[in-house]
XYZ file of C-alpha atoms in Angstrom:
403
model
C 35.903 16.893 13.530
C 36.412 15.255 16.988
C 37.303 11.240 16.970
C 34.375 9.012 16.365
C 34.119 8.124 20.153
C 33.672 11.802 21.153
C 31.620 12.840 18.164
C 28.447 14.413 19.171
C 25.053 14.101 17.113
C 25.747 17.745 15.536
C 28.931 16.435 14.098
C 26.807 13.674 12.241
C 24.898 16.463 10.878
C 28.061 18.066 9.802
C 29.235 15.382 7.705
C 29.384 15.875 4.041
C 26.285 15.505 2.271
C 24.328 14.520 5.338
C 21.847 17.761 5.453
C 20.674 17.405 2.181
C 20.366 13.707 2.104
C 18.955 13.708 5.740
C 17.024 16.891 5.309
C 15.391 15.796 1.854
C 14.556 12.215 3.070
C 12.910 13.802 6.386
C 10.609 15.968 4.397
C 9.375 13.182 2.346
C 8.732 10.950 5.745
C 6.861 13.772 7.170
C 4.085 12.712 4.654
C 3.532 9.252 6.857
C 3.131 11.262 10.217
C 0.314 13.607 8.397
C -1.602 11.266 6.398
C -3.643 8.835 9.091
C -5.850 11.758 10.760
C -7.239 13.045 7.227
C -7.381 9.981 5.489
C -9.951 8.634 8.229
C -11.592 12.009 8.490
C -11.855 12.495 4.371
C -13.271 8.779 3.748
C -15.683 8.923 6.882
C -17.205 12.468 5.314
C -17.105 10.966 1.732
C -18.973 7.895 2.876
C -20.795 8.750 5.999
C -19.160 5.844 7.448
C -16.697 5.191 10.425
C -16.169 1.670 9.418
C -15.409 2.269 6.151
C -12.857 4.746 7.013
C -11.454 2.322 9.386
C -11.394 -0.205 6.590
C -9.378 2.148 4.155
C -6.804 2.884 6.925
C -6.365 -0.877 7.593
C -6.012 -1.476 3.623
C -3.361 1.522 3.586
C -1.342 0.161 6.635
C -1.597 -3.470 5.555
C -0.069 -2.389 1.711
C 2.393 -0.226 3.145
C 3.765 -2.630 5.895
C 3.272 -5.913 4.655
C 4.159 -5.334 1.174
C 7.388 -3.221 2.341
C 9.881 -6.446 1.574
C 8.606 -6.537 -2.170
C 9.675 -2.876 -2.823
C 12.730 -3.449 -1.087
C 13.314 -6.191 -3.311
C 12.757 -4.056 -6.458
C 14.923 -1.343 -5.029
C 17.820 -3.955 -4.411
C 17.401 -5.300 -7.779
C 16.753 -2.279 -10.143
C 18.270 0.304 -8.336
C 17.224 2.953 -5.295
C 16.916 6.029 -7.742
C 14.880 4.373 -10.358
C 12.499 2.660 -8.168
C 11.812 5.242 -5.337
C 11.184 7.729 -8.202
C 8.236 5.770 -9.407
C 7.071 5.008 -5.903
C 7.123 8.567 -4.847
C 5.239 9.821 -7.843
C 2.571 6.745 -7.960
C 1.814 7.405 -3.684
C 1.861 11.087 -4.304
C -0.766 10.499 -7.009
C -2.742 8.148 -4.924
C -3.237 10.410 -2.154
C -3.984 13.230 -4.100
C -6.708 10.824 -5.678
C -8.173 10.264 -2.433
C -8.169 13.761 -1.493
C -9.808 14.819 -5.055
C -12.601 11.543 -4.964
C -13.514 12.304 -1.407
C -14.281 15.891 -2.522
C -16.468 14.601 -5.285
C -18.181 12.443 -2.524
C -17.083 9.307 -4.666
C -18.182 5.924 -3.517
C -16.621 3.782 -0.552
C -15.145 1.277 -3.014
C -13.019 3.876 -5.114
C -11.863 5.571 -1.747
C -11.126 1.819 -0.458
C -9.124 0.626 -3.658
C -7.483 4.044 -3.625
C -6.319 3.540 -0.083
C -5.152 0.041 -1.064
C -3.221 1.402 -4.090
C -1.599 4.029 -1.622
C -0.396 1.426 0.628
C 0.932 -0.888 -2.131
C 3.256 1.886 -3.410
C 4.272 3.628 -0.124
C 8.086 4.445 -0.912
C 10.307 3.286 1.614
C 12.160 6.374 2.319
C 13.089 5.354 6.025
C 14.538 2.153 5.261
C 16.386 3.489 2.295
C 17.748 6.485 4.543
C 18.985 3.901 7.224
C 20.848 2.130 4.159
C 22.492 5.798 2.930
C 23.690 6.280 6.463
C 26.309 3.412 5.990
C 28.009 5.475 3.040
C 27.578 8.839 5.211
C 28.851 7.959 8.499
C 31.391 4.977 7.685
C 33.001 4.262 10.942
C 31.250 2.326 13.570
C 30.698 4.510 16.177
C 30.080 7.444 13.826
C 27.196 5.090 12.212
C 25.547 4.077 15.422
C 25.427 8.106 16.431
C 23.726 8.529 13.118
C 21.369 5.825 13.201
C 20.411 6.912 16.861
C 19.485 10.353 15.483
C 17.218 8.857 12.530
C 15.274 6.691 15.253
C 14.916 9.442 17.557
C 14.178 11.843 14.880
C 11.436 9.501 13.454
C 9.987 9.055 16.588
C 9.376 12.907 17.013
C 8.250 12.827 13.632
C 5.094 10.612 14.608
C 4.628 12.420 17.796
C 4.413 16.174 16.093
C 2.662 14.714 12.964
C -0.768 13.932 14.326
C -0.754 17.229 16.343
C -0.054 19.179 12.981
C -2.611 17.124 11.254
C -5.121 18.057 13.835
C -4.163 21.779 13.868
C -4.550 21.797 10.152
C -8.132 19.923 10.272
C -9.352 22.826 12.439
C -8.885 25.316 9.724
C -9.209 23.207 6.521
C -11.320 20.314 5.232
C -9.817 16.796 5.548
C -9.718 16.558 1.652
C -7.876 19.925 1.471
C -5.098 18.785 4.269
C -4.445 15.397 2.401
C -2.605 17.227 -0.282
C -0.018 18.325 2.092
C 1.028 14.989 2.440
C 0.921 14.497 -1.197
C 2.966 17.245 -1.818
C 5.556 16.377 0.916
C 6.288 13.067 -0.312
C 6.588 14.242 -4.033
C 9.078 17.421 -3.180
C 11.303 15.548 -0.581
C 11.073 12.293 -2.256
C 12.357 13.414 -5.479
C 14.732 15.586 -3.761
C 16.026 12.642 -1.817
C 16.509 10.331 -4.607
C 18.375 12.900 -6.705
C 21.001 12.951 -3.690
C 24.432 11.192 -4.681
C 23.885 9.134 -1.587
C 20.917 7.368 -3.132
C 22.371 7.413 -6.645
C 25.414 5.501 -5.366
C 23.230 2.614 -4.255
C 24.492 -0.363 -6.376
C 22.375 -2.826 -7.877
C 22.958 -6.538 -8.591
C 21.732 -6.120 -12.008
C 24.683 -3.607 -12.781
C 27.022 -5.540 -10.826
C 26.180 -8.608 -12.905
C 25.656 -10.726 -9.797
C 22.635 -13.017 -8.473
C 21.472 -14.252 -5.756
C 19.846 -17.270 -7.548
C 19.630 -20.201 -5.259
C 20.213 -18.093 -2.272
C 17.858 -18.158 0.590
C 15.587 -15.285 1.526
C 17.132 -13.352 4.741
C 14.053 -13.881 6.490
C 14.492 -17.559 6.377
C 18.197 -17.301 7.413
C 18.861 -18.524 10.955
C 20.895 -15.448 12.218
C 18.667 -13.027 10.697
C 15.987 -14.314 12.652
C 17.683 -13.987 15.955
C 17.537 -10.296 15.050
C 14.380 -9.679 13.564
C 12.347 -11.632 16.431
C 13.330 -9.261 19.255
C 12.303 -6.547 16.914
C 8.970 -8.576 16.337
C 8.617 -8.645 20.169
C 9.252 -4.811 20.747
C 6.604 -4.519 18.269
C 4.370 -6.175 19.961
C 4.686 -5.029 23.193
C 4.543 -1.424 21.637
C 1.061 -2.610 20.056
C 0.002 -4.048 23.243
C 0.444 -0.997 25.147
C -1.256 1.242 22.557
C -4.314 -0.880 23.053
C -3.622 -1.938 26.916
C -3.481 1.706 28.335
C -6.812 3.370 27.397
C -8.237 0.416 28.995
C -6.465 0.602 31.915
C -6.831 4.575 32.314
C -10.238 4.406 31.557
C -11.460 4.796 34.842
C -8.682 6.994 36.043
C -7.865 10.041 33.687
C -9.780 8.479 30.456
C -8.456 9.522 27.064
C -6.579 12.441 28.229
C -4.146 10.557 30.471
C -4.116 7.678 27.925
C -2.674 10.098 25.252
C -0.252 11.887 27.953
C 1.105 8.315 29.181
C 1.288 7.026 25.480
C 3.132 10.269 24.380
C 5.456 9.652 27.259
C 6.261 6.201 26.045
C 7.580 7.798 22.746
C 9.470 10.528 24.310
C 11.190 8.153 26.589
C 12.203 5.937 23.419
C 13.484 9.133 21.734
C 15.869 9.696 25.006
C 16.746 6.029 25.119
C 17.998 6.519 21.386
C 19.931 9.594 22.563
C 21.578 7.951 25.255
C 22.525 4.597 23.450
C 23.790 6.365 20.453
C 26.502 7.425 23.128
C 27.297 4.000 24.515
C 30.109 1.792 23.704
C 28.946 -1.839 24.050
C 31.132 -4.857 23.620
C 28.243 -7.402 23.877
C 27.152 -9.279 20.627
C 24.173 -7.656 18.873
C 21.724 -10.460 19.978
C 22.784 -9.994 23.700
C 22.220 -6.437 23.505
C 18.678 -7.249 21.521
C 17.778 -9.968 24.483
C 18.910 -7.373 27.178
C 16.835 -4.577 26.077
C 13.924 -6.411 25.202
C 13.897 -8.210 28.780
C 14.306 -4.854 30.223
C 11.397 -3.380 28.080
C 9.026 -6.299 29.005
C 9.703 -6.450 32.844
C 9.074 -2.634 32.998
C 5.729 -3.296 31.530
C 4.912 -6.157 33.486
C 4.471 -3.206 36.316
C 1.221 -2.376 34.828
C -0.307 -5.393 36.303
C 0.252 -3.784 39.809
C -0.033 -0.172 39.184
C -3.085 1.514 37.320
C -2.880 5.298 38.567
C -2.302 7.690 36.024
C 0.969 8.840 37.663
C 2.007 5.350 37.686
C 1.287 4.286 33.959
C 2.972 7.470 32.791
C 6.119 6.905 34.474
C 6.360 3.052 33.820
C 5.441 3.820 30.070
C 8.150 6.694 30.044
C 10.850 4.175 31.721
C 9.754 1.397 29.167
C 10.100 3.210 26.316
C 13.884 4.202 26.840
C 14.683 0.523 25.627
C 12.429 0.977 22.353
C 14.596 2.892 20.190
C 17.889 0.972 21.144
C 16.036 -2.214 19.874
C 15.300 -0.697 17.103
C 18.839 0.680 16.338
C 20.635 -2.582 16.971
C 18.264 -3.876 14.826
C 18.662 -1.688 11.828
C 22.503 -1.783 12.041
C 23.158 -5.386 12.509
C 20.599 -6.233 9.389
C 22.400 -3.773 7.177
C 25.577 -5.836 7.828
C 24.026 -9.197 7.116
C 22.224 -8.216 4.053
C 25.483 -7.137 2.479
C 25.807 -4.821 -0.539
C 23.122 -6.264 -2.431
C 20.344 -7.051 -0.216
C 20.669 -3.666 2.470
C 17.355 -2.236 1.551
C 15.584 -5.498 1.916
C 17.292 -6.425 5.292
C 16.500 -3.129 7.167
C 13.026 -3.262 5.356
C 12.500 -7.005 7.123
C 13.412 -5.200 10.248
C 10.416 -2.461 9.723
C 8.139 -5.096 8.708
C 8.803 -7.078 11.497
C 8.222 -4.274 13.878
C 4.975 -3.458 12.033
C 3.769 -7.252 12.117
C 4.413 -7.536 15.524
C 2.773 -4.189 16.749
C -0.444 -5.411 14.725
C -0.299 -8.796 16.607
C 0.313 -7.388 19.819
C -2.892 -4.905 19.477
C -4.979 -7.800 18.496
C -3.555 -10.006 21.024
C -4.130 -7.672 23.752
C -7.462 -6.786 22.665
C -8.802 -10.442 23.199
C -6.752 -10.878 26.385
C -8.553 -7.595 27.853
C -11.959 -8.700 26.805
C -11.450 -12.578 28.266
C -9.327 -11.983 31.381
C -8.893 -8.147 32.190
C -5.536 -6.313 32.033
C -3.622 -7.482 34.614
C -3.908 -10.867 33.011
C -3.557 -9.892 29.827
C -0.511 -8.133 30.499
C 0.934 -11.090 31.991
C 0.400 -12.928 28.988
C 1.783 -10.736 26.798
C 5.083 -10.899 28.799
C 5.152 -14.391 29.156
C 4.643 -14.722 25.394
C 7.398 -12.078 24.520
C 9.736 -14.365 26.893
C 8.855 -17.592 24.986
C 9.832 -15.860 21.752
C 13.139 -14.706 22.888
C 13.843 -18.086 24.103
C 13.126 -18.831 20.785
C 15.465 -16.462 19.207
C 18.124 -17.698 21.923
C 18.080 -21.205 20.551
C 18.246 -20.188 17.196
C 21.377 -18.398 18.364
C 23.056 -20.944 19.919
C 26.455 -21.393 19.124
C 26.518 -18.187 16.915
C 27.077 -15.318 19.476
C 30.084 -13.434 18.748
C 31.176 -10.050 20.417
C 31.739 -7.032 18.681
C 34.319 -4.165 19.546
């Protein structure tokens, strides 16, 4: 195999155990990209209410996102294989139960409860795979390639997932389509947890160690310097998803907005591939700070240009910086978490992004209503800069360069 500095992405896939571990994880992770549309339509058809369908999606998303650190703690405490197996089976059962309940025209309360349950037990296959990479690709540059590949493939999953789900909905009812992600997560998830990479993940219980008296990661100053930039990136992406349809409402409409948002995701995938090939000596925080500032600065151009072509170009360029932010965040968090809190660390990065996205979407909506798109975008960029200053203050005196 070539040296790690010369390794290609294809070389990562040729590493021992990678094809089986990564492949099975992707089968399970594909379920998340497929579940939203059929869930939305299944609840709408069963209840006749788009409001209840929206509530079901919100409950599912809230449970999946905000309880992720709790599930990660259980994995770190009791072992990935045991906890993931339970979560995979429960999640598949919950999604199947929603499908059956919707086919039976069950009431909205039951469907809302099942949607919330599905979110609560959503297995963190992505964060666990990112922890597994540290044992599959141990060298620094090779691990960076692996994390870049993971981020890019995840972007592609969420690009293709809604399209595949939409195509499936043209030939089958939403309730029937829901069984698809239920089967994918069960098959892919159980195969993934059976791999040696997952089985090797140590637990504090078996090691006889304890973190009693140790502060939670999210309260540690050094850890906050990593998750705050990720929070900002999530907020910017959430703001974009709401602002762009409004900006293009009179210039291309939903079609142009869909293309523009797709270009943002496409730019993110390309950015991840490029970033994975770079060798940088700056500290993780400096990398995150520069990438976040570049992303916010490019998006500021939306205050001056509103044509469909200009918005597409702006989003494609801004997207180049998104995956690199997540890659640095995941890699650095995994190191900070150590052997006993790796799942918790990478999950907090994911949760920070999700929380930022939700907050960004909500705040930009208020800004659009009160002041219009240009001013709302300026507010968003200023908020991002202020948060980055907070991260910089927390990082003062702690920056270290990395080779």
